[in-house]
Amino acid sequence: MAECGSRYQLTVIAQPGIQSEINQPDVYESPASYFEAVYQIFQYGEQADSDSNSHFFNIDGQTINLRFAGSALTPRIIPALEHIQGIPTNSPQLTICLWDSASTHFPFPLHPWSGNSSSAFGEGFHSHEGRIHFNDGRFRMYFYMDDMILMLDSHEGKAIFWVEDAQKLPYHESGAPLRSLLDWWFSNNDRQFVHAAALGTGKGGVLLIGRGGSGKSTTTLACLDSPLQIAGDDYCLLTSKPSPYVHSLYSTAKLDPLDLNRLPHLKTDISNADRLESEKALFFLYKRHPQKIIKGFPLRALLIPCITGETQTSIKPASSIAGLMALAPSTIFQLVNEGSTSFDFMSRLVREIPSFHLDLGTDLAQIPATIIELLSNYQ
Amino acid sequence: MSYSQVFRINSPTIIHEVIEGEAVIINMEKGHYYSIDHTGAGIWELVDKRASADEIIQSITQCYAGDPKSIQNSVIDFLAELQRENLIVPTSKETDDQTHSGNVITPNERLPFTPPELHKYIDMQDLLLLDPIHEVDESGWPNVGPDIN
């Protein structure tokens, strides 16, 4: 990279033997100018790679357009979202631009705090171990070391998802891709990203809430052989008006390998069977069980699962505060938007929707039957 | 601790909710969260109304049946524990725009007094450490973190 007056040039080798230069300012005066510079890099990458591709999804009536520069990230992002594919449009509410530098050779421009010298680019971008999160109400930006950068312009409905190397994307990002960007975009007073599994039918369903290891995923997968459908295993979107409603985001499920013995018939569905020593088993449910995935349903109850070791599964009323205790901390500490806003949403929710303790038995067939019986009281 | 001491909830670090006489409190910085029972939730609500320690003791003594000295000691101990956990911080009543007005517990219930308990949960702390997205700082442009040169 060579310094060029008040601008610098990024030298890009988009294809072997083909070298191009992109002029970028060395000082960014505002979040908008920085965002635009990043977007320009993406556009160059998108145009330069013949494998660039675009996909549309629909969540709660909003069309999300994912534009990939190159194709390395596509198979790591798209499969979890296939069940909510939408119709292409020229005016999506949110456009997310995705690329990685390893495959496209288009790097990320200077960090906005990196000063105005060319040497600051290398040092500023690569040498820091910190993480930076910026939010001025319109722009949100998140810099995670030199591995991942997320940016959202909430006014323009435009977002950036960049990683250094698509091949190094963690498996759980493929299971619940783009969740921070979607959380930023969707969460407001009437919508809330939550950490919960969601099971039901078109007439209504439940959220399974609680910390990891409480039995949410086992319950979710145990319902594959039941009339219940799945709207999510780890995360889903809630709307509150006119009444609480669950919207599916991801058609995946993750299960601790130790729990696979309880669901041995699912072993052939595992997408990462060769990496279970270090990863949870990841299932792309829509691919193998498309009829079991539902895009959403009215929310009828909050269930707090607990593995008991008993044979029987039973259900009993829980206090609203127990529901809030199970739902709020794990959501807030995984999916922080504005913590107080999220907490207010969930506080209103537990006042409106009844909570129950779901004591999970070892006879897995009883679990969906118990939930179905509960739901019959609310339909 | 002075009996005239007034506290406030340590917002915005602390977010909290009281429902049906029980409270959930979350420390957004440390990843800790807490629950408190009926007596403790009543004290918490009085703190939120900027009642002084003495006013809280009086209110709890009126609302619960029990030895006044034991109630006094329990309330003071509980306030001290809330302060140690940085859930509440001392403030001055003169500068407050919120003031204590009346009991938050119905006096004619007169339930037997049970010492308030603060239940602390730290199982989310690891999540906070693992998930860097929570390192939120929302001022200025560019916003440089402390570890950035």
PDB file of N, CA, C and O in Angstrom, chain A residues 51-57 63-68 70 74-75 78 81-82 85-88 92 94-96 98:
ATOM      1  N   ASP A  51     -18.140 -15.415  -9.004  1.00  0.00           N
ATOM      2  CA  ASP A  51     -18.945 -16.297  -8.150  1.00  0.00           C
ATOM      3  C   ASP A  51     -19.784 -15.525  -7.121  1.00  0.00           C
ATOM      4  O   ASP A  51     -20.451 -16.130  -6.281  1.00  0.00           O
ATOM      5  N   SER A  52     -19.739 -14.203  -7.196  1.00  0.00           N
ATOM      6  CA  SER A  52     -20.562 -13.418  -6.272  1.00  0.00           C
ATOM      7  C   SER A  52     -22.030 -13.794  -6.449  1.00  0.00           C
ATOM      8  O   SER A  52     -22.470 -14.107  -7.565  1.00  0.00           O
ATOM      9  N   ASN A  53     -22.772 -13.769  -5.361  1.00  0.00           N
ATOM     10  CA  ASN A  53     -24.157 -14.236  -5.426  1.00  0.00           C
ATOM     11  C   ASN A  53     -25.018 -13.469  -4.435  1.00  0.00           C
ATOM     12  O   ASN A  53     -24.525 -12.840  -3.498  1.00  0.00           O
ATOM     13  N   SER A  54     -26.326 -13.545  -4.662  1.00  0.00           N
ATOM     14  CA  SER A  54     -27.268 -12.771  -3.861  1.00  0.00           C
ATOM     15  C   SER A  54     -28.451 -13.641  -3.476  1.00  0.00           C
ATOM     16  O   SER A  54     -28.916 -14.456  -4.276  1.00  0.00           O
ATOM     17  N   HIS A  55     -28.940 -13.473  -2.249  1.00  0.00           N
ATOM     18  CA  HIS A  55     -30.043 -14.287  -1.748  1.00  0.00           C
ATOM     19  C   HIS A  55     -31.006 -13.391  -0.972  1.00  0.00           C
ATOM     20  O   HIS A  55     -30.594 -12.415  -0.341  1.00  0.00           O
ATOM     21  N   PHE A  56     -32.275 -13.783  -0.984  1.00  0.00           N
ATOM     22  CA  PHE A  56     -33.290 -12.999  -0.280  1.00  0.00           C
ATOM     23  C   PHE A  56     -33.990 -13.875   0.757  1.00  0.00           C
ATOM     24  O   PHE A  56     -34.283 -15.050   0.503  1.00  0.00           O
ATOM     25  N   PHE A  57     -34.269 -13.270   1.885  1.00  0.00           N
ATOM     26  CA  PHE A  57     -34.961 -13.977   2.968  1.00  0.00           C
ATOM     27  C   PHE A  57     -36.045 -13.074   3.529  1.00  0.00           C
ATOM     28  O   PHE A  57     -35.987 -11.841   3.388  1.00  0.00           O
ATOM     29  N   THR A  63     -37.870  -8.063   4.081  1.00  0.00           N
ATOM     30  CA  THR A  63     -36.991  -8.765   3.155  1.00  0.00           C
ATOM     31  C   THR A  63     -35.542  -8.410   3.454  1.00  0.00           C
ATOM     32  O   THR A  63     -35.183  -7.239   3.544  1.00  0.00           O
ATOM     33  N   ILE A  64     -34.744  -9.442   3.637  1.00  0.00           N
ATOM     34  CA  ILE A  64     -33.316  -9.282   3.902  1.00  0.00           C
ATOM     35  C   ILE A  64     -32.564  -9.804   2.683  1.00  0.00           C
ATOM     36  O   ILE A  64     -32.790 -10.930   2.255  1.00  0.00           O
ATOM     37  N   ASN A  65     -31.706  -8.975   2.123  1.00  0.00           N
ATOM     38  CA  ASN A  65     -30.897  -9.356   0.971  1.00  0.00           C
ATOM     39  C   ASN A  65     -29.455  -9.593   1.420  1.00  0.00           C
ATOM     40  O   ASN A  65     -28.843  -8.702   2.007  1.00  0.00           O
ATOM     41  N   LEU A  66     -28.973 -10.805   1.178  1.00  0.00           N
ATOM     42  CA  LEU A  66     -27.569 -11.107   1.470  1.00  0.00           C
ATOM     43  C   LEU A  66     -26.807 -11.094   0.154  1.00  0.00           C
ATOM     44  O   LEU A  66     -27.084 -11.883  -0.748  1.00  0.00           O
ATOM     45  N   ARG A  67     -25.850 -10.184   0.050  1.00  0.00           N
ATOM     46  CA  ARG A  67     -25.009 -10.090  -1.153  1.00  0.00           C
ATOM     47  C   ARG A  67     -23.614 -10.575  -0.781  1.00  0.00           C
ATOM     48  O   ARG A  67     -22.959 -10.005   0.102  1.00  0.00           O
ATOM     49  N   PHE A  68     -23.182 -11.608  -1.456  1.00  0.00           N
ATOM     50  CA  PHE A  68     -21.875 -12.198  -1.171  1.00  0.00           C
ATOM     51  C   PHE A  68     -20.890 -11.793  -2.263  1.00  0.00           C
ATOM     52  O   PHE A  68     -21.142 -12.015  -3.448  1.00  0.00           O
ATOM     53  N   GLY A  70     -17.806 -13.018  -3.930  1.00  0.00           N
ATOM     54  CA  GLY A  70     -17.211 -14.351  -3.941  1.00  0.00           C
ATOM     55  C   GLY A  70     -18.199 -15.361  -3.371  1.00  0.00           C
ATOM     56  O   GLY A  70     -19.346 -15.025  -3.029  1.00  0.00           O
ATOM     57  N   THR A  74     -20.807 -18.212   1.295  1.00  0.00           N
ATOM     58  CA  THR A  74     -22.199 -18.590   1.010  1.00  0.00           C
ATOM     59  C   THR A  74     -22.613 -19.907   1.670  1.00  0.00           C
ATOM     60  O   THR A  74     -23.638 -19.948   2.366  1.00  0.00           O
ATOM     61  N   PRO A  75     -21.859 -20.992   1.491  1.00  0.00           N
ATOM     62  CA  PRO A  75     -22.316 -22.258   2.096  1.00  0.00           C
ATOM     63  C   PRO A  75     -22.229 -22.272   3.613  1.00  0.00           C
ATOM     64  O   PRO A  75     -22.778 -23.176   4.248  1.00  0.00           O
ATOM     65  N   ILE A  78     -25.826 -19.541   4.313  1.00  0.00           N
ATOM     66  CA  ILE A  78     -27.153 -19.738   3.749  1.00  0.00           C
ATOM     67  C   ILE A  78     -27.939 -20.938   4.319  1.00  0.00           C
ATOM     68  O   ILE A  78     -29.146 -20.833   4.552  1.00  0.00           O
ATOM     69  N   LEU A  81     -30.636 -20.608   6.889  1.00  0.00           N
ATOM     70  CA  LEU A  81     -31.719 -19.657   6.597  1.00  0.00           C
ATOM     71  C   LEU A  81     -32.621 -20.119   5.454  1.00  0.00           C
ATOM     72  O   LEU A  81     -33.548 -19.402   5.077  1.00  0.00           O
ATOM     73  N   GLU A  82     -32.366 -21.283   4.923  1.00  0.00           N
ATOM     74  CA  GLU A  82     -33.060 -21.703   3.701  1.00  0.00           C
ATOM     75  C   GLU A  82     -34.577 -21.775   3.867  1.00  0.00           C
ATOM     76  O   GLU A  82     -35.328 -21.595   2.923  1.00  0.00           O
ATOM     77  N   GLN A  85     -36.470 -18.421   2.905  1.00  0.00           N
ATOM     78  CA  GLN A  85     -36.127 -17.770   1.648  1.00  0.00           C
ATOM     79  C   GLN A  85     -37.270 -16.879   1.197  1.00  0.00           C
ATOM     80  O   GLN A  85     -38.451 -17.236   1.316  1.00  0.00           O
ATOM     81  N   GLY A  86     -36.914 -15.708   0.661  1.00  0.00           N
ATOM     82  CA  GLY A  86     -37.924 -14.754   0.225  1.00  0.00           C
ATOM     83  C   GLY A  86     -37.828 -14.486  -1.261  1.00  0.00           C
ATOM     84  O   GLY A  86     -36.956 -15.005  -1.958  1.00  0.00           O
ATOM     85  N   ILE A  87     -38.743 -13.652  -1.729  1.00  0.00           N
ATOM     86  CA  ILE A  87     -38.798 -13.295  -3.143  1.00  0.00           C
ATOM     87  C   ILE A  87     -37.848 -12.130  -3.405  1.00  0.00           C
ATOM     88  O   ILE A  87     -37.858 -11.147  -2.668  1.00  0.00           O
ATOM     89  N   PRO A  88     -37.036 -12.228  -4.457  1.00  0.00           N
ATOM     90  CA  PRO A  88     -36.126 -11.123  -4.767  1.00  0.00           C
ATOM     91  C   PRO A  88     -36.880  -9.820  -5.009  1.00  0.00           C
ATOM     92  O   PRO A  88     -37.967  -9.812  -5.585  1.00  0.00           O
ATOM     93  N   PRO A  92     -35.176  -4.239  -0.697  1.00  0.00           N
ATOM     94  CA  PRO A  92     -35.191  -4.965   0.581  1.00  0.00           C
ATOM     95  C   PRO A  92     -35.067  -3.984   1.747  1.00  0.00           C
ATOM     96  O   PRO A  92     -34.479  -2.909   1.597  1.00  0.00           O
ATOM     97  N   LEU A  94     -33.381  -4.591   4.463  1.00  0.00           N
ATOM     98  CA  LEU A  94     -31.992  -4.659   4.932  1.00  0.00           C
ATOM     99  C   LEU A  94     -31.151  -5.404   3.907  1.00  0.00           C
ATOM    100  O   LEU A  94     -31.553  -6.472   3.435  1.00  0.00           O
ATOM    101  N   THR A  95     -30.024  -4.821   3.553  1.00  0.00           N
ATOM    102  CA  THR A  95     -29.064  -5.487   2.672  1.00  0.00           C
ATOM    103  C   THR A  95     -27.780  -5.724   3.459  1.00  0.00           C
ATOM    104  O   THR A  95     -27.220  -4.776   4.031  1.00  0.00           O
ATOM    105  N   ILE A  96     -27.347  -6.962   3.517  1.00  0.00           N
ATOM    106  CA  ILE A  96     -26.104  -7.298   4.216  1.00  0.00           C
ATOM    107  C   ILE A  96     -25.069  -7.699   3.172  1.00  0.00           C
ATOM    108  O   ILE A  96     -25.323  -8.583   2.346  1.00  0.00           O
ATOM    109  N   LEU A  98     -21.493  -9.278   2.362  1.00  0.00           N
ATOM    110  CA  LEU A  98     -20.602 -10.222   3.033  1.00  0.00           C
ATOM    111  C   LEU A  98     -19.404 -10.550   2.153  1.00  0.00           C
ATOM    112  O   LEU A  98     -19.564 -10.801   0.954  1.00  0.00           O
TER     113      LEU A  98
END
